[in-house]
PDB file of C-alpha atoms in Angstrom:
ATOM      1  CA  UNK A 204      96.610  84.136 124.325  1.00 85.00           C
ATOM      2  CA  UNK A 205      98.213  83.222 121.125  1.00 95.00           C
ATOM      3  CA  UNK A 206      95.858  80.847 118.921  1.00 97.00           C
ATOM      4  CA  UNK A 207      97.496  77.119 117.932  1.00 98.00           C
ATOM      5  CA  UNK A 208      95.965  77.370 113.853  1.00 97.00           C
ATOM      6  CA  UNK A 209      95.338  73.402 113.019  1.00 96.00           C
ATOM      7  CA  UNK A 210      95.845  72.588 109.092  1.00 91.00           C
ATOM      8  CA  UNK A 211      92.417  73.708 108.257  1.00 92.00           C
ATOM      9  CA  UNK A 212      92.033  76.428 111.178  1.00 96.00           C
ATOM     10  CA  UNK A 213      91.724  79.921 109.791  1.00 97.00           C
ATOM     11  CA  UNK A 214      93.955  83.071 110.736  1.00 98.00           C
ATOM     12  CA  UNK A 215      92.316  85.052 113.359  1.00 98.00           C
ATOM     13  CA  UNK A 216      91.369  89.048 112.749  1.00 97.00           C
ATOM     14  CA  UNK A 217      94.930  90.711 112.829  1.00 98.00           C
ATOM     15  CA  UNK A 218      93.265  93.368 115.124  1.00 97.00           C
ATOM     16  CA  UNK A 219      93.983  89.838 117.677  1.00 97.00           C
ATOM     17  CA  UNK A 220      97.708  90.712 117.674  1.00 98.00           C
ATOM     18  CA  UNK A 221      99.935  90.919 120.739  1.00 97.00           C
ATOM     19  CA  UNK A 222     100.028  94.627 121.715  1.00 95.00           C
ATOM     20  CA  UNK A 223     102.792  97.077 122.231  1.00 92.00           C
ATOM     21  CA  UNK A 224     102.938  95.907 125.966  1.00 94.00           C
ATOM     22  CA  UNK A 225     103.533  92.698 125.123  1.00 95.00           C
ATOM     23  CA  UNK A 226     106.518  90.623 124.958  1.00 93.00           C
ATOM     24  CA  UNK A 227     105.723  90.037 121.567  1.00 96.00           C
ATOM     25  CA  UNK A 228     104.125  93.363 119.711  1.00 96.00           C
ATOM     26  CA  UNK A 229     102.568  91.995 116.446  1.00 97.00           C
ATOM     27  CA  UNK A 230     102.573  88.439 117.562  1.00 98.00           C
ATOM     28  CA  UNK A 231      99.289  86.708 115.880  1.00 98.00           C
ATOM     29  CA  UNK A 232      99.121  82.947 115.842  1.00 98.00           C
ATOM     30  CA  UNK A 233     101.060  79.552 115.725  1.00 98.00           C
ATOM     31  CA  UNK A 234     101.086  76.169 113.963  1.00 97.00           C
ATOM     32  CA  UNK A 235     103.000  73.489 112.947  1.00 96.00           C
ATOM     33  CA  UNK A 236     102.622  74.151 109.124  1.00 92.00           C
ATOM     34  CA  UNK A 237     104.518  76.110 106.442  1.00 95.00           C
ATOM     35  CA  UNK A 238     102.720  75.416 103.587  1.00 94.00           C
ATOM     36  CA  UNK A 239     102.259  77.279 100.316  1.00 94.00           C
ATOM     37  CA  UNK A 240      98.983  78.099 100.595  1.00 95.00           C
ATOM     38  CA  UNK A 241      98.722  79.049 104.336  1.00 96.00           C
ATOM     39  CA  UNK A 242     101.547  81.141 103.330  1.00 97.00           C
ATOM     40  CA  UNK A 243      99.569  82.946 100.392  1.00 97.00           C
ATOM     41  CA  UNK A 244      96.423  83.677 102.523  1.00 98.00           C
ATOM     42  CA  UNK A 245      98.828  85.067 105.445  1.00 98.00           C
ATOM     43  CA  UNK A 246     100.305  87.466 102.985  1.00 98.00           C
ATOM     44  CA  UNK A 247      96.863  88.328 101.516  1.00 98.00           C
ATOM     45  CA  UNK A 248      95.673  88.819 105.063  1.00 98.00           C
ATOM     46  CA  UNK A 249      98.971  91.313 105.981  1.00 98.00           C
ATOM     47  CA  UNK A 250     100.511  88.578 108.184  1.00 98.00           C
ATOM     48  CA  UNK A 251     104.259  86.565 108.029  1.00 98.00           C
ATOM     49  CA  UNK A 252     105.933  84.235 109.351  1.00 97.00           C
ATOM     50  CA  UNK A 253     108.783  84.427 111.733  1.00 96.00           C
ATOM     51  CA  UNK A 254     110.551  81.890 113.944  1.00 94.00           C
ATOM     52  CA  UNK A 255     113.415  80.502 114.954  1.00 89.00           C
ATOM     53  CA  UNK A 256     114.622  76.622 114.864  1.00 87.00           C
ATOM     54  CA  UNK A 257     113.269  74.399 117.021  1.00 89.00           C
ATOM     55  CA  UNK A 258     110.148  77.092 117.791  1.00 93.00           C
ATOM     56  CA  UNK A 259     106.447  76.186 115.565  1.00 96.00           C
ATOM     57  CA  UNK A 260     106.086  78.677 113.333  1.00 97.00           C
ATOM     58  CA  UNK A 261     104.765  82.051 114.854  1.00 97.00           C
ATOM     59  CA  UNK A 262     102.566  84.477 112.281  1.00 98.00           C
ATOM     60  CA  UNK A 263     102.614  88.288 112.730  1.00 98.00           C
ATOM     61  CA  UNK A 264     101.143  91.767 112.003  1.00 98.00           C
ATOM     62  CA  UNK A 265     102.993  94.141 114.232  1.00 97.00           C
ATOM     63  CA  UNK A 266     101.413  97.632 114.627  1.00 97.00           C
ATOM     64  CA  UNK A 267     102.317 100.169 113.176  1.00 97.00           C
ATOM     65  CA  UNK A 268     104.034  98.224 109.664  1.00 97.00           C
ATOM     66  CA  UNK A 269     107.497  99.518 108.191  1.00 97.00           C
ATOM     67  CA  UNK A 270     107.081 100.493 104.162  1.00 98.00           C
ATOM     68  CA  UNK A 271     108.663 101.854 101.807  1.00 98.00           C
ATOM     69  CA  UNK A 272     107.149 103.611  99.085  1.00 97.00           C
ATOM     70  CA  UNK A 273     109.197 102.880  95.525  1.00 96.00           C
ATOM     71  CA  UNK A 274     108.516 106.920  95.191  1.00 95.00           C
ATOM     72  CA  UNK A 275     109.898 108.170  98.268  1.00 96.00           C
ATOM     73  CA  UNK A 276     113.222 105.442  97.923  1.00 96.00           C
ATOM     74  CA  UNK A 277     115.830 107.039  98.935  1.00 95.00           C
ATOM     75  CA  UNK A 278     119.413 107.649  97.177  1.00 93.00           C
ATOM     76  CA  UNK A 279     122.165 109.152  98.534  1.00 92.00           C
ATOM     77  CA  UNK A 280     124.920 111.001  96.454  1.00 93.00           C
ATOM     78  CA  UNK A 281     127.342 107.695  97.186  1.00 95.00           C
ATOM     79  CA  UNK A 282     125.014 104.996  95.878  1.00 95.00           C
ATOM     80  CA  UNK A 283     124.016 107.658  93.206  1.00 95.00           C
ATOM     81  CA  UNK A 284     127.712 107.062  91.823  1.00 96.00           C
ATOM     82  CA  UNK A 285     127.491 103.593  92.548  1.00 97.00           C
ATOM     83  CA  UNK A 286     124.860 102.903  90.281  1.00 97.00           C
ATOM     84  CA  UNK A 287     126.338 104.783  87.463  1.00 97.00           C
ATOM     85  CA  UNK A 288     129.269 102.784  87.964  1.00 97.00           C
ATOM     86  CA  UNK A 289     127.114  99.900  87.546  1.00 98.00           C
ATOM     87  CA  UNK A 290     124.671 101.111  84.473  1.00 97.00           C
ATOM     88  CA  UNK A 291     128.452 101.834  82.038  1.00 97.00           C
ATOM     89  CA  UNK A 292     130.541  98.845  83.533  1.00 98.00           C
ATOM     90  CA  UNK A 293     130.026  95.707  81.971  1.00 98.00           C
ATOM     91  CA  UNK A 294     131.302  93.771  84.357  1.00 98.00           C
ATOM     92  CA  UNK A 295     128.140  94.240  86.505  1.00 98.00           C
ATOM     93  CA  UNK A 296     124.881  92.607  86.348  1.00 98.00           C
ATOM     94  CA  UNK A 297     120.962  92.399  87.181  1.00 98.00           C
ATOM     95  CA  UNK A 298     119.552  88.956  87.263  1.00 98.00           C
ATOM     96  CA  UNK A 299     116.322  88.226  88.174  1.00 98.00           C
ATOM     97  CA  UNK A 300     115.363  84.889  89.185  1.00 98.00           C
ATOM     98  CA  UNK A 301     118.399  83.319  88.022  1.00 98.00           C
ATOM     99  CA  UNK A 302     118.421  81.158  91.232  1.00 98.00           C
ATOM    100  CA  UNK A 303     116.205  82.007  93.645  1.00 98.00           C
ATOM    101  CA  UNK A 304     116.690  79.284  96.505  1.00 98.00           C
ATOM    102  CA  UNK A 305     120.682  80.496  96.462  1.00 98.00           C
ATOM    103  CA  UNK A 306     119.509  84.017  97.285  1.00 98.00           C
ATOM    104  CA  UNK A 307     117.881  82.445  99.885  1.00 97.00           C
ATOM    105  CA  UNK A 308     120.456  80.604 101.059  1.00 97.00           C
ATOM    106  CA  UNK A 309     123.164  83.219 101.109  1.00 97.00           C
ATOM    107  CA  UNK A 310     119.919  85.370 102.689  1.00 96.00           C
ATOM    108  CA  UNK A 311     119.881  82.794 105.910  1.00 94.00           C
ATOM    109  CA  UNK A 312     124.293  82.279 105.563  1.00 93.00           C
ATOM    110  CA  UNK A 313     125.455  86.040 105.879  1.00 86.00           C
ATOM    111  CA  UNK A 314     126.863  86.926 108.867  1.00 73.00           C
ATOM    112  CA  UNK A 315     124.490  89.626 110.568  1.00 61.00           C
ATOM    113  CA  UNK A 316     125.694  92.242 113.500  1.00 61.00           C
ATOM    114  CA  UNK A 317     123.733  91.948 116.384  1.00 51.00           C
ATOM    115  CA  UNK A 318     121.625  88.632 115.200  1.00 55.00           C
ATOM    116  CA  UNK A 319     122.466  84.785 115.959  1.00 56.00           C
ATOM    117  CA  UNK A 320     121.000  82.457 113.632  1.00 53.00           C
ATOM    118  CA  UNK A 321     118.481  83.006 111.068  1.00 76.00           C
ATOM    119  CA  UNK A 322     114.752  82.001 110.283  1.00 86.00           C
ATOM    120  CA  UNK A 323     115.465  81.085 106.943  1.00 94.00           C
ATOM    121  CA  UNK A 324     115.682  77.243 107.692  1.00 92.00           C
ATOM    122  CA  UNK A 325     115.649  74.564 104.986  1.00 92.00           C
ATOM    123  CA  UNK A 326     111.712  74.218 105.654  1.00 93.00           C
ATOM    124  CA  UNK A 327     111.620  78.048 105.241  1.00 95.00           C
ATOM    125  CA  UNK A 328     113.436  77.611 101.987  1.00 97.00           C
ATOM    126  CA  UNK A 329     111.102  75.223 100.530  1.00 97.00           C
ATOM    127  CA  UNK A 330     108.195  76.689 101.252  1.00 97.00           C
ATOM    128  CA  UNK A 331     109.112  79.551  99.332  1.00 98.00           C
ATOM    129  CA  UNK A 332     111.044  77.800  96.266  1.00 98.00           C
ATOM    130  CA  UNK A 333     107.009  76.648  95.947  1.00 98.00           C
ATOM    131  CA  UNK A 334     106.129  80.432  96.267  1.00 98.00           C
ATOM    132  CA  UNK A 335     108.743  80.740  93.329  1.00 98.00           C
ATOM    133  CA  UNK A 336     107.833  77.880  91.485  1.00 98.00           C
ATOM    134  CA  UNK A 337     103.897  79.132  91.525  1.00 97.00           C
ATOM    135  CA  UNK A 338     105.388  82.488  89.996  1.00 97.00           C
ATOM    136  CA  UNK A 339     104.226  84.480  93.895  1.00 98.00           C
ATOM    137  CA  UNK A 340     108.254  85.008  94.980  1.00 98.00           C
ATOM    138  CA  UNK A 341     111.300  86.085  93.100  1.00 98.00           C
ATOM    139  CA  UNK A 342     114.708  87.066  93.409  1.00 98.00           C
ATOM    140  CA  UNK A 343     116.789  90.047  92.320  1.00 98.00           C
ATOM    141  CA  UNK A 344     120.699  89.591  91.996  1.00 98.00           C
ATOM    142  CA  UNK A 345     123.193  91.859  91.965  1.00 98.00           C
ATOM    143  CA  UNK A 346     126.347  90.217  89.918  1.00 98.00           C
ATOM    144  CA  UNK A 347     129.862  91.086  89.410  1.00 98.00           C
ATOM    145  CA  UNK A 348     132.095  90.093  87.424  1.00 98.00           C
ATOM    146  CA  UNK A 349     130.173  86.562  87.234  1.00 98.00           C
ATOM    147  CA  UNK A 350     129.662  86.146  90.742  1.00 98.00           C
ATOM    148  CA  UNK A 351     126.903  86.724  92.544  1.00 98.00           C
ATOM    149  CA  UNK A 352     127.634  89.082  95.202  1.00 98.00           C
ATOM    150  CA  UNK A 353     124.038  90.893  96.470  1.00 98.00           C
ATOM    151  CA  UNK A 354     120.474  90.727  96.540  1.00 98.00           C
ATOM    152  CA  UNK A 355     116.823  90.227  97.892  1.00 98.00           C
ATOM    153  CA  UNK A 356     114.293  88.145  97.466  1.00 98.00           C
ATOM    154  CA  UNK A 357     110.229  88.674  98.172  1.00 98.00           C
ATOM    155  CA  UNK A 358     106.863  87.869  97.947  1.00 98.00           C
ATOM    156  CA  UNK A 359     105.316  89.228  94.860  1.00 98.00           C
ATOM    157  CA  UNK A 360     101.174  89.117  94.741  1.00 98.00           C
ATOM    158  CA  UNK A 361      98.975  91.870  92.107  1.00 98.00           C
ATOM    159  CA  UNK A 362     100.382  95.278  92.690  1.00 97.00           C
ATOM    160  CA  UNK A 363     102.052  94.490  96.013  1.00 98.00           C
ATOM    161  CA  UNK A 364     105.364  93.455  97.027  1.00 98.00           C
ATOM    162  CA  UNK A 365     106.115  91.879 100.027  1.00 98.00           C
ATOM    163  CA  UNK A 366     110.412  91.863 101.061  1.00 98.00           C
ATOM    164  CA  UNK A 367     111.250  89.444 102.922  1.00 97.00           C
ATOM    165  CA  UNK A 368     115.084  89.511 103.017  1.00 96.00           C
ATOM    166  CA  UNK A 369     118.373  90.766 101.707  1.00 96.00           C
ATOM    167  CA  UNK A 370     122.219  89.599 101.528  1.00 97.00           C
ATOM    168  CA  UNK A 371     125.655  91.580 100.345  1.00 97.00           C
ATOM    169  CA  UNK A 372     129.005  89.893  99.877  1.00 97.00           C
ATOM    170  CA  UNK A 373     130.366  93.556  97.855  1.00 97.00           C
ATOM    171  CA  UNK A 374     130.029  97.145  98.948  1.00 96.00           C
ATOM    172  CA  UNK A 375     126.153  98.708  98.582  1.00 97.00           C
ATOM    173  CA  UNK A 376     125.473  94.893  96.810  1.00 98.00           C
ATOM    174  CA  UNK A 377     122.377  94.322  97.650  1.00 97.00           C
ATOM    175  CA  UNK A 378     121.262  98.439  97.664  1.00 97.00           C
ATOM    176  CA  UNK A 379     122.202  98.055  94.214  1.00 98.00           C
ATOM    177  CA  UNK A 380     119.176  94.922  93.573  1.00 98.00           C
ATOM    178  CA  UNK A 381     117.086  97.285  96.094  1.00 98.00           C
ATOM    179  CA  UNK A 382     117.339 100.241  93.679  1.00 97.00           C
ATOM    180  CA  UNK A 383     116.511  98.231  90.664  1.00 98.00           C
ATOM    181  CA  UNK A 384     113.737  96.284  92.273  1.00 98.00           C
ATOM    182  CA  UNK A 385     111.622  99.974  93.035  1.00 97.00           C
ATOM    183  CA  UNK A 386     112.613 101.032  89.917  1.00 97.00           C
ATOM    184  CA  UNK A 387     111.032  98.081  88.303  1.00 98.00           C
ATOM    185  CA  UNK A 388     108.308  98.010  90.947  1.00 98.00           C
ATOM    186  CA  UNK A 389     108.234 102.302  89.686  1.00 96.00           C
ATOM    187  CA  UNK A 390     107.280 101.567  86.260  1.00 95.00           C
ATOM    188  CA  UNK A 391     104.231  98.940  86.903  1.00 97.00           C
ATOM    189  CA  UNK A 392     102.539 101.470  89.147  1.00 96.00           C
ATOM    190  CA  UNK A 393     103.072  99.700  92.611  1.00 97.00           C
ATOM    191  CA  UNK A 394     103.205 102.165  95.149  1.00 97.00           C
ATOM    192  CA  UNK A 395     104.250  99.995  98.369  1.00 98.00           C
ATOM    193  CA  UNK A 396     106.918  97.632  99.611  1.00 98.00           C
ATOM    194  CA  UNK A 397     106.144  95.789 102.791  1.00 98.00           C
ATOM    195  CA  UNK A 398     109.076  95.679 104.946  1.00 97.00           C
ATOM    196  CA  UNK A 399     107.508  94.361 108.405  1.00 94.00           C
ATOM    197  CA  UNK A 400     109.876  95.611 110.933  1.00 89.00           C
ATOM    198  CA  UNK A 401     111.538  99.010 111.211  1.00 91.00           C
ATOM    199  CA  UNK A 402     114.704  98.981 111.297  1.00 88.00           C
ATOM    200  CA  UNK A 403     117.909 101.656 110.404  1.00 91.00           C
ATOM    201  CA  UNK A 404     119.056 100.830 107.467  1.00 90.00           C
ATOM    202  CA  UNK A 405     115.532 100.723 106.259  1.00 92.00           C
ATOM    203  CA  UNK A 406     115.011 104.089 107.494  1.00 95.00           C
ATOM    204  CA  UNK A 407     117.437 105.262 105.905  1.00 94.00           C
ATOM    205  CA  UNK A 408     117.119 104.149 102.181  1.00 95.00           C
ATOM    206  CA  UNK A 409     112.688 105.937 102.981  1.00 96.00           C
ATOM    207  CA  UNK A 410     111.187 103.164 104.865  1.00 97.00           C
ATOM    208  CA  UNK A 411     108.802 104.452 107.167  1.00 97.00           C
ATOM    209  CA  UNK A 412     106.220 103.462 109.672  1.00 97.00           C
ATOM    210  CA  UNK A 413     102.678 103.391 108.707  1.00 98.00           C
ATOM    211  CA  UNK A 414      99.881 101.929 110.745  1.00 98.00           C
ATOM    212  CA  UNK A 415      98.466  98.580 110.250  1.00 98.00           C
ATOM    213  CA  UNK A 416      94.877  99.930 109.157  1.00 98.00           C
ATOM    214  CA  UNK A 417      96.513 101.780 106.563  1.00 98.00           C
ATOM    215  CA  UNK A 418      98.637  99.176 105.142  1.00 98.00           C
ATOM    216  CA  UNK A 419      96.391  95.738 105.257  1.00 98.00           C
ATOM    217  CA  UNK A 420      93.265  98.520 103.280  1.00 98.00           C
ATOM    218  CA  UNK A 421      96.498  98.869 100.690  1.00 98.00           C
ATOM    219  CA  UNK A 422      96.693  95.232 100.316  1.00 98.00           C
ATOM    220  CA  UNK A 423      93.304  93.911 100.231  1.00 97.00           C
ATOM    221  CA  UNK A 424      92.812  97.139  97.151  1.00 97.00           C
ATOM    222  CA  UNK A 425      96.627  95.766  95.664  1.00 98.00           C
ATOM    223  CA  UNK A 426      96.726  91.587  95.520  1.00 97.00           C
ATOM    224  CA  UNK A 427      94.192  91.115  93.176  1.00 94.00           C
ATOM    225  CA  UNK A 428      95.218  93.120  90.537  1.00 96.00           C
ATOM    226  CA  UNK A 429      96.733  91.143  87.599  1.00 96.00           C
ATOM    227  CA  UNK A 430     100.651  90.079  88.173  1.00 96.00           C
ATOM    228  CA  UNK A 431     103.398  92.259  86.598  1.00 97.00           C
ATOM    229  CA  UNK A 432     106.208  90.485  84.632  1.00 97.00           C
ATOM    230  CA  UNK A 433     109.546  89.857  86.035  1.00 97.00           C
ATOM    231  CA  UNK A 434     111.939  90.021  83.540  1.00 97.00           C
ATOM    232  CA  UNK A 435     114.311  93.353  84.014  1.00 98.00           C
ATOM    233  CA  UNK A 436     117.798  94.079  83.777  1.00 98.00           C
ATOM    234  CA  UNK A 437     120.196  97.081  84.998  1.00 98.00           C
ATOM    235  CA  UNK A 438     119.045  99.251  82.253  1.00 97.00           C
ATOM    236  CA  UNK A 439     116.006  99.870  85.133  1.00 97.00           C
ATOM    237  CA  UNK A 440     118.209 101.877  86.815  1.00 97.00           C
ATOM    238  CA  UNK A 441     118.841 104.433  84.288  1.00 95.00           C
ATOM    239  CA  UNK A 442     115.870 106.014  85.762  1.00 87.00           C
ATOM    240  CA  UNK A 443     116.845 106.443  89.599  1.00 90.00           C
ATOM    241  CA  UNK A 444     120.437 107.814  88.536  1.00 90.00           C
ATOM    242  CA  UNK A 445     118.566 110.246  86.473  1.00 84.00           C
ATOM    243  CA  UNK A 446     118.045 113.365  89.096  1.00 63.00           C
ATOM    244  CA  UNK A 447     114.826 114.988  88.566  1.00 38.00           C
ATOM    245  CA  UNK A 448     113.628 112.884  85.056  1.00 37.00           C
ATOM    246  CA  UNK A 449     109.984 111.302  85.269  1.00 36.00           C
ATOM    247  CA  UNK A 450     108.866 108.887  82.685  1.00 39.00           C
ATOM    248  CA  UNK A 451     105.354 108.727  84.029  1.00 38.00           C
ATOM    249  CA  UNK A 452     105.651 106.028  86.356  1.00 42.00           C
ATOM    250  CA  UNK A 453     105.613 108.793  89.014  1.00 45.00           C
ATOM    251  CA  UNK A 454     107.203 111.492  90.676  1.00 50.00           C
ATOM    252  CA  UNK A 455     111.292 111.623  90.329  1.00 48.00           C
ATOM    253  CA  UNK A 456     113.123 109.611  93.089  1.00 51.00           C
ATOM    254  CA  UNK A 457     114.384 111.904  95.514  1.00 50.00           C
ATOM    255  CA  UNK A 458     117.863 111.766  96.977  1.00 46.00           C
ATOM    256  CA  UNK A 459     119.065 112.462 100.358  1.00 46.00           C
ATOM    257  CA  UNK A 460     121.594 115.563 101.628  1.00 34.00           C
TER     258      UNK A 460
END
């Protein structure tokens, strides 16, 4: 039985999440509220919300957990070529937190193959926008010729980044934003991006699954660190397009064959 959480009830231990043989592996709890304080508490414990419109708020902590280590970001030759073009062409920009709400709405509204509807409801946008105003959630946005054509958003606590969603209205636009995020996080010695659940898209970029206990241990050691700054532009991509260059922030990002 999945516990129902009242406004003042704490999360149960993540070990109580439903197992792989259940119909909802990783489901831990349900609640009626999605308060910013509840969200922050959830992320600090390796828990995230995911549910459909009309459902209660469902809280998850799957095992294994999909993560992307910035040092393991996989850069294909075609993406490297694209990033070089982004760097040299003034029509391309990377903006951070230009319009967090607009990025969330774009993630909600962009059609996705094999997916009907979205979990990014108005209540979700309001809750994460509160985190953004508090400095705990950020958007990384790809712009071309003055238009936002892709981006992503996520939660940042200490030295941990929890990715939430991304969108692209132009080829590779979300990958460009992700590459910029990876470079920024490497500069600030962030070792892990939470990707929540396994997808072939994330795996193609270097994401992989790790045991939940390993993930939780890393989160606990990372979230209480001092927050990192969130001001950068596309010049951060110089590191990733210069193969084999190590600027002291970590090993060179590997290139896919």
